[in-house]
């Protein structure tokens, strides 16, 4: 069995962390007895600066043929914000219809959280972020741009179909996860009286089909408080694209920071893409100091998603061994090990753990 996997290392620290993730994947695959056939693509800032091209349309159709995609980071200090994000990352999410952005918030043993008196038992939830609609579609425009009367409009697009498939995924995921069996809708129904009225109606309608799942609702501003004060209340949280973007950065920091936060852009019927959520961190590029655990955990999510559960489980156990027994800190340059050494340790433990 050999899985065709597309790899887009991307910009900044992307290539360094992806190298370690691939190393760990190889270790897991050889132990579990399957193969992965990696095909590399150089999309990113460097290529854009050289050729003016972000993501050619031919790439999208090629990428459809892979089992999954592993992405490092997109973002370059010499490219104006928005070009690479829209031209590569969001284009991939949209064109491949990866309508779920799945972001686990899990505090691993040995990892320090900025939340006082909270431990691994308190911080273990997953955010299901809608990933193809809302404010991210780019609907809107300018009127009288550059004049004192300028108007800028940015519209949030929420479709019945788009909201429903996201909400259904969240209910199914919550059931399969089989932990607290509690799904929280995060919105702003008191102000976004059209968009989030739709979300709320769909949520409670679909909920009727899942009597085993407890439902709750929280406004997005309030959820920012609860994530900090009572993270143990949460199991699965479902929300729109923009709010999901914001609350998952909060989630990332309470689980120990960008060094460990991973996510999956999921199309349950198509090709999904897994990425560390931290970005390209150009100031650390090439220093062999950045933490590769987020990329390694993105790879771990990828294996879990393609059905290699045993291999995924070994990687997670190996990561836990490294966070609880080895690393001094998750921060770049403060781990007590280089990027390569952390990858080596996780790869070795992946082959050893029970
Ligand atoms: C993320 C990032 C992206 C987003 C940016 C880079 C476009 O912040 O994956 O959360 O806003 O979705
Ligand atoms: Mn973000």
XYZ file of C-alpha atoms and ligand atoms in Angstrom:
367
model
C 0.000 0.000 0.000
C 1.494 3.362 -1.002
C -0.285 6.671 -0.406
C 0.389 9.509 -2.845
C 0.953 12.599 -0.680
C 1.511 16.125 -2.028
C 3.916 18.200 0.043
C 4.013 21.995 -0.109
C 6.811 23.101 2.253
C 6.187 26.782 1.398
C 7.919 29.768 2.962
C 10.049 30.711 5.946
C 10.345 27.875 8.423
C 7.946 25.738 6.363
C 10.649 23.598 4.710
C 12.455 22.921 8.023
C 9.390 21.765 9.896
C 8.066 19.766 6.958
C 11.377 17.912 6.710
C 10.901 16.712 10.298
C 7.236 15.844 9.709
C 8.179 13.733 6.696
C 10.919 12.047 8.731
C 8.353 11.084 11.359
C 5.870 9.923 8.722
C 8.531 7.653 7.236
C 9.249 6.207 10.670
C 5.565 5.568 11.346
C 4.954 4.091 7.893
C 7.885 1.712 8.044
C 6.776 0.417 11.437
C 3.145 0.057 10.367
C 4.023 -1.477 7.018
C 2.707 1.029 4.513
C 4.421 3.445 2.142
C 4.031 7.073 1.272
C 4.948 8.507 -2.070
C 5.784 12.190 -1.504
C 5.566 14.636 -4.353
C 6.941 18.115 -3.638
C 5.537 21.416 -4.919
C 7.352 24.749 -4.586
C 4.343 27.068 -4.270
C 5.028 30.031 -2.015
C 6.580 33.466 -1.795
C 9.914 32.650 -3.434
C 8.257 31.199 -6.490
C 5.855 34.137 -6.683
C 8.707 36.656 -6.533
C 10.560 34.730 -9.248
C 7.675 34.028 -11.630
C 4.693 36.163 -10.589
C 2.679 32.991 -10.215
C 0.886 31.992 -7.028
C -0.967 28.759 -7.763
C -1.550 27.774 -11.389
C -4.963 26.276 -12.158
C -3.242 23.127 -13.429
C -1.903 22.600 -9.900
C -5.399 22.389 -8.475
C -6.395 19.610 -10.829
C -3.119 17.783 -10.165
C -3.584 18.049 -6.414
C -6.983 16.409 -6.684
C -5.208 13.141 -7.428
C -3.486 12.856 -4.053
C -4.634 11.075 -0.952
C -3.813 14.185 1.102
C -1.706 17.348 1.146
C 0.838 18.370 3.764
C 1.500 22.111 3.881
C 4.272 23.955 5.744
C 3.605 27.678 5.748
C 2.666 30.401 3.288
C 3.754 34.027 3.800
C 6.778 36.072 2.721
C 8.043 39.376 4.155
C 8.652 40.815 0.645
C 5.153 40.081 -0.640
C 2.234 42.389 0.149
C -0.188 40.781 2.641
C -3.128 39.104 0.940
C -1.490 37.977 -2.302
C -0.101 34.653 -1.110
C -2.858 34.090 1.441
C -5.617 34.536 -1.136
C -3.613 33.224 -4.073
C -2.380 30.013 -2.465
C -3.751 29.074 0.945
C -7.347 30.238 0.573
C -7.414 29.200 -3.079
C -6.482 25.660 -2.090
C -9.079 25.567 0.683
C -11.796 26.948 -1.612
C -11.005 25.123 -4.851
C -10.597 21.781 -3.116
C -13.774 22.562 -1.161
C -12.106 21.838 2.163
C -15.105 23.096 4.019
C -13.964 22.174 7.506
C -10.978 23.537 9.348
C -10.460 21.143 12.221
C -8.329 22.546 15.024
C -7.703 20.472 18.136
C -6.815 22.394 21.284
C -5.079 19.873 23.476
C -2.580 20.552 26.233
C -0.015 17.761 26.125
C 1.710 16.607 29.326
C 4.812 18.639 30.060
C 3.636 21.618 28.023
C 3.207 24.895 29.821
C -0.079 26.762 29.428
C -0.419 30.431 30.335
C -3.647 29.521 32.166
C -3.140 29.350 35.892
C -4.096 26.063 37.585
C -5.096 24.311 34.348
C -3.644 20.978 33.307
C -3.957 18.454 30.489
C -7.286 17.217 31.850
C -8.779 20.694 31.547
C -7.673 21.581 28.025
C -8.846 19.111 25.427
C -11.371 20.362 22.908
C -11.681 20.755 19.156
C -12.827 23.721 17.117
C -14.705 22.948 13.907
C -14.272 26.092 11.828
C -16.281 26.585 8.652
C -13.620 27.036 5.975
C -15.156 28.143 2.661
C -17.690 30.878 3.421
C -18.350 33.881 5.645
C -16.148 36.945 5.424
C -13.462 34.920 3.659
C -15.203 34.633 0.291
C -14.009 38.087 -0.726
C -17.455 39.480 -1.558
C -17.748 43.256 -1.432
C -15.821 46.125 -2.894
C -14.937 49.778 -2.788
C -16.912 52.817 -3.813
C -15.065 56.082 -4.458
C -11.794 54.499 -3.428
C -9.140 56.950 -2.355
C -11.575 59.843 -1.857
C -12.848 61.239 1.445
C -16.232 59.629 0.671
C -14.708 56.176 0.251
C -16.892 53.207 1.131
C -15.489 49.715 1.777
C -17.886 46.781 1.999
C -16.918 43.244 3.014
C -19.811 40.834 3.091
C -20.222 37.641 5.084
C -21.729 34.970 2.864
C -23.484 32.143 4.690
C -25.422 29.589 2.671
C -27.919 27.118 4.032
C -25.964 24.308 2.374
C -22.593 25.546 3.608
C -23.740 26.052 7.180
C -25.595 22.766 7.300
C -22.724 20.622 6.053
C -20.403 22.222 8.605
C -22.846 21.781 11.473
C -23.491 18.156 10.465
C -19.772 17.452 10.356
C -19.447 18.907 13.862
C -22.241 16.728 15.268
C -20.798 13.600 13.624
C -17.319 14.450 14.789
C -18.519 15.054 18.355
C -20.281 11.687 18.366
C -17.245 9.837 17.011
C -14.890 11.572 19.403
C -17.027 10.155 22.171
C -15.748 12.316 25.037
C -18.097 14.790 26.718
C -20.499 14.569 23.753
C -21.149 18.270 23.952
C -21.281 20.587 20.970
C -21.177 24.347 21.423
C -22.226 26.755 18.694
C -20.139 29.913 18.803
C -21.722 32.949 17.142
C -23.002 36.449 17.669
C -26.748 36.056 17.364
C -27.384 39.282 19.270
C -25.813 41.388 16.519
C -25.423 39.309 13.345
C -29.164 38.859 13.162
C -29.167 37.424 9.625
C -26.032 35.329 9.275
C -26.074 33.870 12.752
C -29.808 33.517 12.802
C -29.275 31.035 9.986
C -26.488 29.306 11.922
C -28.641 29.034 15.038
C -31.687 27.679 13.200
C -29.619 25.096 11.330
C -27.773 24.097 14.498
C -30.908 23.339 16.516
C -32.631 21.696 13.583
C -29.755 19.296 12.962
C -29.422 18.760 16.739
C -32.751 16.893 16.690
C -31.031 14.108 14.783
C -28.357 13.802 17.485
C -30.225 13.285 20.764
C -27.051 11.803 22.285
C -25.186 15.106 21.879
C -25.689 17.881 24.400
C -25.892 21.309 22.744
C -24.984 24.738 23.976
C -24.487 28.206 22.574
C -21.931 30.918 23.359
C -21.404 34.356 21.874
C -17.941 34.732 20.410
C -16.876 37.437 22.843
C -18.023 35.369 25.803
C -16.315 32.238 24.506
C -12.998 34.117 24.576
C -13.508 34.541 28.306
C -14.593 30.950 28.872
C -11.663 29.491 26.912
C -9.415 31.231 29.421
C -11.449 30.783 32.577
C -13.096 27.374 32.053
C -11.590 25.519 29.080
C -12.740 22.254 30.671
C -16.329 23.110 29.740
C -15.644 22.511 26.049
C -15.640 19.374 23.951
C -16.389 20.416 20.350
C -17.068 23.993 19.246
C -18.519 24.823 15.825
C -18.294 28.302 14.365
C -18.022 30.397 11.223
C -14.838 31.117 9.302
C -13.841 34.471 10.809
C -14.699 33.658 14.402
C -13.012 30.291 13.965
C -9.854 32.003 12.790
C -9.784 34.235 15.847
C -10.747 31.793 18.587
C -8.294 29.155 17.344
C -5.375 31.525 17.887
C -6.625 31.847 21.443
C -6.917 28.064 21.514
C -3.374 27.681 20.197
C -1.887 29.828 22.928
C -3.666 28.001 25.742
C -2.380 24.676 24.424
C 1.187 25.936 24.501
C 1.527 28.143 21.455
C 2.178 27.999 17.755
C 4.955 25.462 18.231
C 2.373 22.744 18.792
C -0.899 23.861 17.149
C -1.928 21.881 14.084
C -5.011 21.755 11.938
C -6.656 19.999 9.042
C -8.512 21.541 6.117
C -10.969 18.779 5.497
C -13.067 17.809 2.534
C -14.649 14.574 3.754
C -15.418 13.579 0.154
C -12.233 14.907 -1.452
C -8.614 15.840 -0.802
C -7.764 17.268 2.595
C -4.783 19.391 3.585
C -2.970 19.391 6.909
C -0.862 22.234 8.253
C 0.789 23.653 11.329
C -1.252 26.787 11.995
C 1.635 29.027 13.000
C 2.740 30.661 9.769
C 6.130 31.163 8.146
C 7.956 32.904 11.040
C 10.614 34.384 8.688
C 12.868 35.534 11.511
C 13.550 31.912 12.453
C 13.939 30.606 8.910
C 17.049 28.537 8.307
C 18.185 28.601 11.944
C 17.209 25.059 12.879
C 15.612 26.494 16.037
C 11.897 26.361 15.315
C 9.685 23.768 16.949
C 8.591 21.115 14.424
C 5.925 19.558 16.672
C 3.037 21.469 15.082
C 4.014 20.163 11.639
C 4.544 16.679 13.073
C 1.079 16.785 14.645
C -0.388 17.984 11.333
C 1.155 14.889 9.758
C -0.262 12.829 12.619
C -3.755 14.211 11.917
C -3.243 13.358 8.266
C -2.508 9.702 9.061
C -5.470 9.521 11.378
C -7.664 11.007 8.689
C -6.552 8.646 5.931
C -7.277 5.731 8.247
C -3.792 4.823 9.510
C -4.976 5.066 13.118
C -2.278 2.889 14.664
C 0.543 4.858 13.053
C -1.136 8.139 14.052
C -1.410 6.899 17.609
C 2.312 6.031 17.761
C 3.217 9.520 16.583
C 1.003 11.143 19.188
C 2.520 8.992 21.935
C 6.007 9.876 20.680
C 5.159 13.582 20.783
C 3.869 13.199 24.348
C 7.114 11.479 25.325
C 9.075 14.377 23.885
C 6.948 17.094 25.514
C 6.821 15.392 28.887
C 10.390 14.072 29.130
C 12.600 16.116 26.838
C 11.732 19.673 25.865
C 12.526 22.569 28.186
C 10.073 24.817 26.361
C 8.131 24.818 23.105
C 9.496 28.190 22.046
C 11.890 28.507 19.127
C 15.492 28.531 20.341
C 14.478 27.515 23.878
C 13.649 23.867 23.424
C 17.050 22.608 24.564
C 17.273 20.848 21.172
C 17.436 21.879 17.535
C 14.576 21.418 15.070
C 16.353 18.396 13.613
C 16.983 16.830 17.013
C 13.322 17.153 18.003
C 12.320 15.488 14.726
C 14.879 12.724 15.305
C 13.547 12.049 18.797
C 9.924 11.910 17.697
C 10.856 9.614 14.798
C 12.772 7.279 17.113
C 10.004 7.177 19.744
C 7.431 6.591 17.000
C 9.208 3.319 16.339
C 9.557 2.429 20.017
C 6.347 3.394 21.864
C 3.893 0.680 22.874
C -5.150 30.575 9.467
C -4.489 31.799 8.927
C -5.135 32.140 7.582
C -6.605 32.370 7.835
C -4.507 33.334 6.869
C -3.021 33.151 6.667
C -5.187 33.614 5.551
O -4.588 32.860 9.822
O -5.015 29.494 8.841
O -5.788 30.651 10.514
O -7.013 33.497 8.175
O -7.372 31.419 7.699
Mn -5.513 32.328 11.703
